[in-house]
mmCIF file of C-alpha atoms in Angstrom:
data_model
loop_
_atom_site.group_PDB
_atom_site.id
_atom_site.type_symbol
_atom_site.label_atom_id
_atom_site.label_comp_id
_atom_site.label_asym_id
_atom_site.label_seq_id
_atom_site.Cartn_x
_atom_site.Cartn_y
_atom_site.Cartn_z
ATOM 1 C CA MET A 3 87.248 334.686 154.352
ATOM 2 C CA THR A 4 90.661 335.536 154.859
ATOM 3 C CA PHE A 5 92.688 333.417 157.734
ATOM 4 C CA HIS A 6 91.669 334.037 160.934
ATOM 5 C CA ILE A 7 91.661 332.041 164.494
ATOM 6 C CA GLN A 8 88.532 330.526 166.068
ATOM 7 C CA PRO A 9 87.984 332.973 168.784
ATOM 8 C CA PRO A 10 88.615 331.755 172.236
ATOM 9 C CA VAL A 11 85.946 331.593 175.082
ATOM 10 C CA GLY A 12 85.935 333.055 178.305
ATOM 11 C CA ARG A 13 89.082 334.991 177.722
ATOM 12 C CA PRO A 14 90.545 337.456 175.767
ATOM 13 C CA ILE A 15 92.675 336.853 172.420
ATOM 14 C CA ILE A 16 96.158 336.884 173.121
ATOM 15 C CA THR A 17 98.457 337.975 170.391
ATOM 16 C CA ALA A 18 102.396 337.579 171.188
ATOM 17 C CA VAL A 19 105.426 338.645 169.509
ATOM 18 C CA THR A 20 109.014 337.722 169.685
ATOM 19 C CA GLY A 21 112.351 338.135 167.821
ATOM 20 C CA THR A 22 115.764 340.131 168.144
ATOM 21 C CA ASN A 23 114.491 343.483 166.785
ATOM 22 C CA GLY A 24 111.388 345.375 166.432
ATOM 23 C CA LYS A 25 109.207 343.409 169.038
ATOM 24 C CA THR A 26 108.019 346.477 170.914
ATOM 25 C CA THR A 27 107.376 348.355 167.695
ATOM 26 C CA VAL A 28 105.009 345.411 166.592
ATOM 27 C CA ALA A 29 103.524 344.649 169.988
ATOM 28 C CA THR A 30 102.842 348.479 170.644
ATOM 29 C CA ALA A 31 101.211 348.712 166.900
ATOM 30 C CA THR A 32 99.535 345.493 167.452
ATOM 31 C CA ARG A 33 97.483 347.155 170.377
ATOM 32 C CA GLN A 34 97.095 350.304 168.835
ATOM 33 C CA VAL A 35 95.298 348.402 165.639
ATOM 34 C CA MET A 36 92.707 346.787 167.787
ATOM 35 C CA ASN A 37 91.807 349.738 169.657
ATOM 36 C CA LEU A 38 91.433 351.763 166.531
ATOM 37 C CA ILE A 39 89.094 349.107 164.807
ATOM 38 C CA GLY A 40 86.801 349.340 167.878
ATOM 39 C CA TRP A 41 88.579 346.412 170.019
ATOM 40 C CA ARG A 42 89.166 347.233 173.946
ATOM 41 C CA ALA A 43 92.897 346.040 174.149
ATOM 42 C CA ALA A 44 95.616 346.024 176.816
ATOM 43 C CA GLY A 45 99.353 345.685 176.106
ATOM 44 C CA TYR A 46 102.489 344.615 177.707
ATOM 45 C CA ASP A 47 105.893 345.172 176.096
ATOM 46 C CA SER A 48 109.097 347.023 176.956
ATOM 47 C CA THR A 49 107.485 350.377 177.397
ATOM 48 C CA GLY A 50 105.267 349.015 180.334
ATOM 49 C CA VAL A 51 101.881 347.641 180.610
ATOM 50 C CA THR A 52 99.317 349.418 179.124
ATOM 51 C CA GLU A 53 95.997 349.280 180.725
ATOM 52 C CA VAL A 54 92.720 348.617 179.064
ATOM 53 C CA ASP A 55 91.781 352.294 179.519
ATOM 54 C CA GLY A 56 94.992 353.691 177.893
ATOM 55 C CA THR A 57 96.864 353.955 181.093
ATOM 56 C CA LEU A 58 100.424 353.421 180.712
ATOM 57 C CA ARG A 59 102.308 352.162 184.029
ATOM 58 C CA GLU A 60 105.793 350.763 184.459
ATOM 59 C CA SER A 61 105.858 346.568 184.782
ATOM 60 C CA ARG A 62 107.439 345.174 187.647
ATOM 61 C CA VAL A 63 107.546 341.188 186.281
ATOM 62 C CA ARG A 64 107.139 338.481 189.008
ATOM 63 C CA ARG A 65 109.196 335.555 187.813
ATOM 64 C CA SER A 66 106.643 333.386 188.292
ATOM 65 C CA PRO A 67 104.052 331.590 185.942
ATOM 66 C CA ASP A 68 101.065 333.401 187.774
ATOM 67 C CA TYR A 69 102.634 336.694 186.292
ATOM 68 C CA LEU A 70 101.130 336.865 183.026
ATOM 69 C CA PRO A 71 98.004 335.108 183.815
ATOM 70 C CA ASP A 72 97.293 337.312 186.463
ATOM 71 C CA LEU A 73 98.049 340.338 184.126
ATOM 72 C CA ILE A 74 95.694 338.817 181.573
ATOM 73 C CA ASP A 75 93.013 338.550 184.256
ATOM 74 C CA ALA A 76 93.144 341.687 185.520
ATOM 75 C CA GLN A 77 92.477 343.238 182.009
ATOM 76 C CA ALA A 78 89.681 341.072 181.032
ATOM 77 C CA ARG A 79 88.170 341.930 184.347
ATOM 78 C CA ALA A 80 88.716 345.602 183.119
ATOM 79 C CA GLY A 81 86.869 344.812 180.012
ATOM 80 C CA ALA A 82 89.761 343.890 177.612
ATOM 81 C CA HIS A 83 88.727 342.002 174.267
ATOM 82 C CA ALA A 84 92.482 341.410 173.487
ATOM 83 C CA VAL A 85 96.107 341.416 174.810
ATOM 84 C CA SER A 86 98.855 342.196 172.767
ATOM 85 C CA LEU A 87 102.425 340.964 174.290
ATOM 86 C CA GLU A 88 106.106 341.125 174.014
ATOM 87 C CA ALA A 89 107.408 337.781 174.441
ATOM 88 C CA PHE A 90 110.830 338.795 176.047
ATOM 89 C CA VAL A 91 113.411 336.250 175.821
ATOM 90 C CA GLY A 92 113.875 335.650 179.444
ATOM 91 C CA ILE A 93 110.236 335.125 180.037
ATOM 92 C CA LEU A 94 110.126 332.673 177.290
ATOM 93 C CA ALA A 95 113.111 331.110 179.024
ATOM 94 C CA ASP A 96 111.825 331.153 182.654
ATOM 95 C CA GLY A 97 108.494 329.620 181.267
ATOM 96 C CA LEU A 98 106.395 332.367 181.950
ATOM 97 C CA PHE A 99 104.404 331.822 178.947
ATOM 98 C CA ASP A 100 103.103 327.884 180.585
ATOM 99 C CA ARG A 101 99.806 329.175 181.566
ATOM 100 C CA VAL A 102 99.473 331.631 178.600
ATOM 101 C CA PRO A 103 97.454 330.176 175.661
ATOM 102 C CA VAL A 104 98.698 331.887 172.736
ATOM 103 C CA ASP A 105 96.197 332.425 169.900
ATOM 104 C CA VAL A 106 98.735 334.212 167.285
ATOM 105 C CA ALA A 107 102.645 334.326 167.637
ATOM 106 C CA VAL A 108 104.354 336.871 165.650
ATOM 107 C CA SER A 109 108.367 336.271 164.629
ATOM 108 C CA THR A 110 110.219 339.730 163.582
ATOM 109 C CA GLY A 111 113.350 337.450 163.160
ATOM 110 C CA LEU A 112 116.115 335.971 164.815
ATOM 111 C CA GLU A 113 119.614 337.412 164.867
ATOM 112 C CA ARG A 114 122.757 337.614 167.536
ATOM 113 C CA ASP A 115 122.113 339.055 170.884
ATOM 114 C CA HIS A 116 121.938 337.912 174.394
ATOM 115 C CA ILE A 117 124.859 335.532 174.175
ATOM 116 C CA ASP A 118 125.976 336.359 177.504
ATOM 117 C CA VAL A 119 122.936 334.581 179.087
ATOM 118 C CA HIS A 120 122.042 331.951 176.505
ATOM 119 C CA ARG A 121 125.539 330.750 175.883
ATOM 120 C CA SER A 122 125.098 330.363 172.453
ATOM 121 C CA VAL A 123 123.149 331.792 169.370
ATOM 122 C CA GLU A 124 121.367 328.291 169.100
ATOM 123 C CA GLY A 125 120.623 328.774 172.802
ATOM 124 C CA TYR A 126 119.154 332.110 172.012
ATOM 125 C CA TRP A 127 117.022 331.287 169.425
ATOM 126 C CA ASN A 128 115.634 327.849 170.963
ATOM 127 C CA ALA A 129 114.687 330.086 173.890
ATOM 128 C CA LYS A 130 112.784 332.481 171.148
ATOM 129 C CA LEU A 131 111.194 329.421 169.534
ATOM 130 C CA ARG A 132 109.519 328.199 172.320
ATOM 131 C CA LEU A 133 106.587 330.859 171.390
ATOM 132 C CA PHE A 134 105.735 328.629 168.404
ATOM 133 C CA ARG A 135 107.043 324.711 169.730
ATOM 134 C CA GLU A 136 105.092 325.272 172.973
ATOM 135 C CA TYR A 137 102.848 328.114 173.368
ATOM 136 C CA LEU A 138 101.084 329.001 170.346
ATOM 137 C CA ARG A 139 97.694 327.011 170.522
ATOM 138 C CA PRO A 140 97.590 324.057 167.989
ATOM 139 C CA ASP A 141 94.878 325.882 166.049
ATOM 140 C CA GLY A 142 96.362 329.204 166.352
ATOM 141 C CA ILE A 143 98.161 331.023 163.756
ATOM 142 C CA ALA A 144 101.990 332.283 163.157
ATOM 143 C CA VAL A 145 102.998 335.184 161.416
ATOM 144 C CA VAL A 146 106.364 335.811 159.740
ATOM 145 C CA ALA A 147 107.999 338.159 157.448
ATOM 146 C CA ALA A 148 108.929 336.561 154.185
ATOM 147 C CA ASP A 149 112.560 337.701 154.394
ATOM 148 C CA SER A 150 112.860 337.639 157.946
ATOM 149 C CA ALA A 151 116.382 336.204 159.618
ATOM 150 C CA GLN A 152 116.037 332.754 160.373
ATOM 151 C CA GLY A 153 112.512 332.535 159.349
ATOM 152 C CA ASP A 154 113.202 328.873 158.371
ATOM 153 C CA LEU A 155 113.430 328.153 162.098
ATOM 154 C CA VAL A 156 109.851 329.286 162.279
ATOM 155 C CA ARG A 157 108.592 327.653 159.450
ATOM 156 C CA GLU A 158 109.771 324.490 160.923
ATOM 157 C CA ALA A 159 108.774 325.150 164.097
ATOM 158 C CA VAL A 160 105.102 325.672 163.257
ATOM 159 C CA ALA A 161 105.065 322.659 160.492
ATOM 160 C CA LEU A 162 105.897 320.261 162.854
ATOM 161 C CA ARG A 163 102.681 321.118 164.789
ATOM 162 C CA GLY A 164 100.540 321.442 161.901
ATOM 163 C CA ILE A 165 99.902 325.200 162.679
ATOM 164 C CA ARG A 166 98.731 327.808 160.048
ATOM 165 C CA LEU A 167 101.549 330.179 158.695
ATOM 166 C CA VAL A 168 100.940 333.577 157.409
ATOM 167 C CA VAL A 169 103.896 335.299 155.417
ATOM 168 C CA VAL A 170 104.087 338.663 155.241
ATOM 169 C CA GLY A 171 105.900 340.485 152.206
ATOM 170 C CA ASP A 172 106.738 339.873 148.756
ATOM 171 C CA GLY A 173 104.944 336.805 147.266
ATOM 172 C CA GLY A 174 103.211 336.220 150.698
ATOM 173 C CA ASP A 175 99.801 336.364 152.069
ATOM 174 C CA VAL A 176 99.826 340.045 153.092
ATOM 175 C CA SER A 177 102.059 342.288 151.102
ATOM 176 C CA THR A 178 102.004 345.702 149.830
ATOM 177 C CA GLU A 179 102.669 346.966 145.845
ATOM 178 C CA GLY A 180 102.913 350.542 144.321
ATOM 179 C CA LEU A 181 103.956 352.257 147.610
ATOM 180 C CA GLU A 182 105.104 355.917 146.936
ATOM 181 C CA GLU A 183 106.622 358.450 149.295
ATOM 182 C CA ARG A 184 104.144 361.486 149.667
ATOM 183 C CA SER A 185 104.316 364.019 152.638
ATOM 184 C CA GLY A 186 106.270 361.459 155.035
ATOM 185 C CA ARG A 187 104.168 358.678 154.198
ATOM 186 C CA LEU A 188 103.955 355.657 151.871
ATOM 187 C CA VAL A 189 101.013 355.588 149.913
ATOM 188 C CA GLY A 190 99.778 352.568 147.956
ATOM 189 C CA THR A 191 97.859 349.213 147.979
ATOM 190 C CA LEU A 192 97.630 346.551 150.669
ATOM 191 C CA ARG A 193 96.791 342.863 149.210
ATOM 192 C CA VAL A 194 95.498 340.530 151.813
ATOM 193 C CA GLU A 195 95.167 336.957 150.121
ATOM 194 C CA GLY A 196 94.821 338.768 147.001
ATOM 195 C CA ARG A 197 92.129 341.246 147.917
ATOM 196 C CA ALA A 198 93.417 344.602 147.462
ATOM 197 C CA HIS A 199 93.009 347.852 150.322
ATOM 198 C CA PRO A 200 94.263 351.438 149.705
ATOM 199 C CA VAL A 201 96.700 351.953 152.196
ATOM 200 C CA SER A 202 98.524 355.002 153.856
ATOM 201 C CA LEU A 203 101.544 354.154 156.298
ATOM 202 C CA PRO A 204 102.746 356.646 158.413
ATOM 203 C CA THR A 205 106.573 355.937 157.652
ATOM 204 C CA VAL A 206 109.141 355.960 154.991
ATOM 205 C CA HIS A 207 111.259 353.535 156.179
ATOM 206 C CA ALA A 208 111.182 349.893 154.873
ATOM 207 C CA VAL A 209 111.608 348.180 158.229
ATOM 208 C CA ALA A 210 108.929 350.179 159.646
ATOM 209 C CA VAL A 211 106.520 348.725 156.816
ATOM 210 C CA THR A 212 107.313 345.625 157.917
ATOM 211 C CA ASN A 213 106.427 345.906 160.987
ATOM 212 C CA LEU A 214 103.039 347.676 160.676
ATOM 213 C CA LEU A 215 102.368 344.660 158.078
ATOM 214 C CA LEU A 216 103.336 342.263 161.037
ATOM 215 C CA ALA A 217 101.131 343.926 163.640
ATOM 216 C CA GLY A 218 97.978 344.318 161.135
ATOM 217 C CA THR A 219 98.475 340.757 159.944
ATOM 218 C CA ALA A 220 98.411 339.557 163.749
ATOM 219 C CA VAL A 221 95.159 341.506 164.097
ATOM 220 C CA ILE A 222 93.728 340.139 161.104
ATOM 221 C CA ALA A 223 94.234 336.688 162.287
ATOM 222 C CA ALA A 224 92.910 337.515 165.380
ATOM 223 C CA GLY A 225 89.641 338.262 163.911
ATOM 224 C CA GLY A 226 90.036 341.656 162.639
ATOM 225 C CA ASP A 227 88.046 342.913 159.555
ATOM 226 C CA PRO A 228 91.284 343.672 156.934
ATOM 227 C CA ALA A 229 89.635 346.778 155.542
ATOM 228 C CA ALA A 230 89.169 348.048 158.973
ATOM 229 C CA VAL A 231 92.838 346.918 159.692
ATOM 230 C CA THR A 232 94.241 348.457 156.615
ATOM 231 C CA ASP A 233 92.345 352.040 157.652
ATOM 232 C CA ALA A 234 93.700 351.741 161.236
ATOM 233 C CA LEU A 235 97.539 351.144 160.317
ATOM 234 C CA SER A 236 97.366 355.003 158.868
ATOM 235 C CA ARG A 237 96.956 355.878 162.177
ATOM 236 C CA VAL A 238 99.480 353.884 164.078
ATOM 237 C CA GLU A 239 102.002 356.044 165.964
ATOM 238 C CA PRO A 240 105.732 354.375 166.733
ATOM 239 C CA PRO A 241 106.845 353.966 170.165
ATOM 240 C CA PRO A 242 109.465 356.519 171.411
ATOM 241 C CA GLY A 243 113.224 356.005 170.414
ATOM 242 C CA ARG A 244 112.577 353.932 166.986
ATOM 243 C CA LEU A 245 114.042 355.666 164.327
ATOM 244 C CA GLN A 246 112.863 358.810 165.627
ATOM 245 C CA VAL A 247 113.577 362.204 164.115
ATOM 246 C CA ILE A 248 114.591 364.688 167.180
ATOM 247 C CA GLY A 249 115.074 367.772 165.082
ATOM 248 C CA GLU A 250 116.769 369.324 162.152
ATOM 249 C CA LYS A 251 118.838 372.470 162.151
ATOM 250 C CA ASP A 252 120.937 374.181 159.432
ATOM 251 C CA GLY A 253 120.044 371.246 156.941
ATOM 252 C CA VAL A 254 121.201 368.814 159.560
ATOM 253 C CA THR A 255 118.981 365.844 160.764
ATOM 254 C CA ALA A 256 119.240 363.988 164.165
ATOM 255 C CA MET A 257 117.984 361.227 164.914
ATOM 256 C CA VAL A 258 117.957 358.303 167.744
ATOM 257 C CA ASP A 259 117.424 354.529 167.619
ATOM 258 C CA THR A 260 117.682 351.552 170.073
ATOM 259 C CA ALA A 261 120.082 349.673 167.597
ATOM 260 C CA HIS A 262 122.405 347.552 170.235
ATOM 261 C CA ASN A 263 122.968 344.460 168.452
ATOM 262 C CA PRO A 264 124.439 344.167 164.679
ATOM 263 C CA GLY A 265 121.338 343.339 162.564
ATOM 264 C CA ALA A 266 119.604 346.510 164.493
ATOM 265 C CA LEU A 267 122.508 348.575 163.320
ATOM 266 C CA ARG A 268 122.805 347.616 160.171
ATOM 267 C CA VAL A 269 118.959 348.139 159.748
ATOM 268 C CA ALA A 270 119.036 351.682 161.460
ATOM 269 C CA LEU A 271 121.985 352.826 159.453
ATOM 270 C CA GLY A 272 120.244 351.744 156.484
ATOM 271 C CA ALA A 273 117.205 353.685 157.284
ATOM 272 C CA ALA A 274 119.477 356.723 158.139
ATOM 273 C CA ARG A 275 121.301 356.174 154.517
ATOM 274 C CA ALA A 276 117.826 356.309 152.664
ATOM 275 C CA ARG A 277 116.624 359.430 154.348
ATOM 276 C CA THR A 278 119.564 361.762 153.299
ATOM 277 C CA ALA A 279 121.560 362.463 150.364
ATOM 278 C CA GLY A 280 124.551 363.668 152.590
ATOM 279 C CA ARG A 281 126.716 361.846 154.986
ATOM 280 C CA VAL A 282 125.777 359.621 157.914
ATOM 281 C CA ILE A 283 127.522 360.181 161.118
ATOM 282 C CA LEU A 284 127.067 357.844 163.497
ATOM 283 C CA VAL A 285 127.447 358.092 167.316
ATOM 284 C CA PHE A 286 127.462 354.522 168.987
ATOM 285 C CA GLY A 287 128.647 352.500 171.609
ATOM 286 C CA ALA A 288 128.657 348.959 172.900
ATOM 287 C CA GLY A 289 126.771 347.833 176.455
ATOM 288 C CA GLY A 290 129.214 346.316 179.529
ATOM 289 C CA GLU A 291 128.504 343.021 180.696
ATOM 290 C CA ARG A 292 127.151 341.778 177.514
ATOM 291 C CA ASP A 293 127.927 339.727 174.710
ATOM 292 C CA ARG A 294 131.466 340.523 173.975
ATOM 293 C CA GLY A 295 131.505 338.854 170.654
ATOM 294 C CA LYS A 296 128.894 341.403 169.028
ATOM 295 C CA ARG A 297 131.069 344.609 169.611
ATOM 296 C CA ALA A 298 133.581 344.258 166.898
ATOM 297 C CA PRO A 299 130.909 343.047 163.924
ATOM 298 C CA MET A 300 129.029 346.107 165.329
ATOM 299 C CA GLY A 301 132.146 347.976 164.566
ATOM 300 C CA ALA A 302 132.495 346.586 161.116
ATOM 301 C CA ILE A 303 129.016 347.267 160.169
ATOM 302 C CA ALA A 304 129.538 350.943 161.458
ATOM 303 C CA ALA A 305 132.556 350.933 158.927
ATOM 304 C CA GLU A 306 130.777 349.607 156.281
ATOM 305 C CA LEU A 307 127.555 351.689 156.301
ATOM 306 C CA ALA A 308 128.291 355.256 158.162
ATOM 307 C CA ASP A 309 130.571 357.912 156.671
ATOM 308 C CA VAL A 310 131.934 359.207 160.050
ATOM 309 C CA VAL A 311 131.725 357.022 163.156
ATOM 310 C CA VAL A 312 132.042 358.632 166.774
ATOM 311 C CA LEU A 313 132.526 355.529 169.187
ATOM 312 C CA THR A 314 131.371 356.330 172.834
ATOM 313 C CA ASP A 315 130.030 354.657 176.185
ATOM 314 C CA ASP A 316 126.758 352.844 176.243
ATOM 315 C CA ASN A 317 125.874 351.716 179.976
ATOM 316 C CA PRO A 318 129.406 350.027 180.603
ATOM 317 C CA ARG A 319 128.179 349.039 184.213
ATOM 318 C CA ARG A 320 130.949 347.517 186.045
ATOM 319 C CA GLU A 321 133.345 346.528 182.844
ATOM 320 C CA PRO A 322 136.160 348.735 181.739
ATOM 321 C CA PRO A 323 134.748 351.132 179.297
ATOM 322 C CA GLU A 324 138.011 351.529 177.722
ATOM 323 C CA ARG A 325 138.044 347.323 177.106
ATOM 324 C CA ILE A 326 134.309 347.734 175.445
ATOM 325 C CA ARG A 327 135.948 350.704 173.319
ATOM 326 C CA ALA A 328 139.081 348.371 172.321
ATOM 327 C CA GLU A 329 136.733 345.569 171.286
ATOM 328 C CA VAL A 330 134.684 347.851 169.318
ATOM 329 C CA ARG A 331 137.271 349.373 167.595
ATOM 330 C CA ALA A 332 138.767 346.201 166.541
ATOM 331 C CA GLY A 333 135.767 346.080 163.767
ATOM 332 C CA ILE A 334 136.442 350.167 163.119
ATOM 333 C CA PRO A 335 139.899 351.174 163.786
ATOM 334 C CA ASP A 336 139.472 354.471 161.774
ATOM 335 C CA CYS A 337 136.938 356.281 163.975
ATOM 336 C CA VAL A 338 136.824 359.027 166.439
ATOM 337 C CA GLU A 339 136.457 357.931 170.080
ATOM 338 C CA ILE A 340 135.179 360.346 172.711
ATOM 339 C CA PRO A 341 134.010 358.387 175.897
ATOM 340 C CA SER A 342 131.301 360.970 177.533
ATOM 341 C CA ARG A 343 128.171 360.407 175.146
ATOM 342 C CA THR A 344 126.988 363.910 175.602
ATOM 343 C CA ASP A 345 130.409 365.133 174.342
ATOM 344 C CA ALA A 346 130.563 362.808 171.242
ATOM 345 C CA ILE A 347 126.898 363.752 170.354
ATOM 346 C CA HIS A 348 127.810 367.381 170.388
ATOM 347 C CA ALA A 349 131.209 366.666 168.508
ATOM 348 C CA ALA A 350 129.228 364.737 165.978
ATOM 349 C CA LEU A 351 126.926 367.740 165.432
ATOM 350 C CA ARG A 352 129.722 370.110 164.941
ATOM 351 C CA MET A 353 131.117 367.447 162.219
ATOM 352 C CA ALA A 354 127.824 367.970 160.412
ATOM 353 C CA ARG A 355 127.072 370.117 157.737
ATOM 354 C CA ALA A 356 123.892 370.928 155.663
ATOM 355 C CA GLY A 357 122.425 367.243 153.982
ATOM 356 C CA ASP A 358 124.104 365.196 156.816
ATOM 357 C CA LEU A 359 122.392 363.456 159.061
ATOM 358 C CA VAL A 360 123.306 362.365 162.835
ATOM 359 C CA LEU A 361 122.217 358.752 164.131
ATOM 360 C CA VAL A 362 122.619 358.313 167.752
ATOM 361 C CA ALA A 363 122.330 354.590 168.343
ATOM 362 C CA GLY A 364 121.993 352.324 171.203
ATOM 363 C CA LYS A 365 119.700 353.832 173.949
ATOM 364 C CA GLY A 366 116.819 355.196 172.073
ATOM 365 C CA ASP A 367 114.163 355.892 174.704
ATOM 366 C CA GLU A 368 116.355 355.024 177.592
ATOM 367 C CA ASP A 369 116.776 357.865 180.344
ATOM 368 C CA THR A 370 119.574 356.295 182.354
ATOM 369 C CA GLN A 371 123.281 355.552 181.679
ATOM 370 C CA ILE A 372 124.342 352.961 184.021
ATOM 371 C CA VAL A 373 128.019 353.347 184.959
ATOM 372 C CA GLY A 374 128.966 350.555 187.670
ATOM 373 C CA THR A 375 125.803 349.902 189.413
ATOM 374 C CA THR A 376 124.499 353.181 189.388
ATOM 375 C CA LYS A 377 121.641 354.600 187.007
ATOM 376 C CA VAL A 378 122.754 358.048 186.315
ATOM 377 C CA PRO A 379 119.714 360.041 184.774
ATOM 378 C CA TYR A 380 120.623 360.546 180.981
ATOM 379 C CA ASP A 381 118.884 360.730 177.452
ATOM 380 C CA ASP A 382 120.086 360.845 174.272
ATOM 381 C CA ARG A 383 117.098 362.540 172.889
ATOM 382 C CA GLU A 384 117.164 365.929 175.196
ATOM 383 C CA VAL A 385 121.187 366.184 174.661
ATOM 384 C CA LEU A 386 120.277 366.358 171.210
ATOM 385 C CA ARG A 387 117.417 368.755 171.527
ATOM 386 C CA GLN A 388 119.399 371.041 173.641
ATOM 387 C CA ALA A 389 122.200 370.934 171.345
ATOM 388 C CA LEU A 390 120.194 371.557 168.323
ATOM 389 C CA ALA A 391 118.421 374.646 170.310
#
C-alpha cells in the first residue's frame, strides 16, 4: 500500500497548496482530480470558490479565523468529501488557517515576492512555512518537488515535527519516465513508490508536468487510488492565463502567462523557448506599489532569455509608471519601451515573423488594469485575439 493519510472523521479531507508560483494551477488540478476519481470536491483558490456542485463564484475573503472553517462547513453540508485550498501568504500570515486541520500540504517552491508586505524574503518565506510548521496535522503528509526552490526549508519544517514527506520528481516517491510528446501531450510512465502506471499528460511544458504531479500526489496522499489518479491526470484542464496559447497566425504563436516575479518569468520564458524554433518576443512590465527590488532582476531575466523585449505598464496603481519602467530597464537597457499595453502588444505582433512566439507576461487572466485607484477594463487575451483577427 502506498503513502496515505488516515481519513479524518466528521469532516472533509483538506488539502492545501502554498508557494510562490503555480499555486492556483496545483490547487485547481487537485480539485479536478478529486472529482474525476469520483470524490465530491470543492475548492478555494485565486479563481474563486468552486462549490461542490461545480459552480464557480467570486470569493469575498473575511479577515477572520471563521472564514475558512465556515467555507469548509458549508461545502461539507452540501456533500463535499474533500476541499482543495490555495494557501495565500496573506491568509497564512493573518492566521486564517488557525482552525483548519490540513491533511495534505503541498509546496510549489519559495522564491522572491511580496517583500513590500513582509519586509524581507525570509519574512515572506516564514509566512508561507506556517502551513508546514503549524497547520499541517502531525500525522498528515507534506508534498514537495525534488527540485523546488527552498525545498530544504520545507523538508526541515516537516522533519522537526516528524511528518511524512513525499517527494515528486527524479529520484522521488512519484516520478515520470520515458515521456514523449504526442499530439500536444506527454505520454509515458508514472511511477508511484516503484509501481508503474501508464500516463498521458495534457501538456508539453516541464513546469506543468511538475504541477500536475504535485496535484496527483496530493490526491494519492489523501487516499486516492494511484491508478485512478493517473488516469484522471490525463483529463485535467489548466486554469486560464497560465502558459495559455491565445492563437496562431501566419506562423506566429501568441501566449499569455501570469508571471509577475523573477522566478515565474524565468519559467514562462523557458516554456516559451521550448515551444518555438524562432524568436521569443516578450511583452511585460512590473506592478506599481509592489516590491521594487524585483524590477531590475526581472529586466535581467528578460534580457537573458528573450530575443526581443517590449517593456510596458502593468497595474501601475498610484506609482509613476515611468519610474517603474526605469527601474525595470536598469536590468535591460536594450529594449523597446511602449507605455500603452495595447500598443505594446500590437507592436510585438508587428515585429514577429513566421516561427516566432509572442509572450505577454504579468496579467494572465486578469481583466482590469489598475491605474491610480481605478480598475480599468482590460484583458491581454482579448487584445491578442482582436489583433490576431
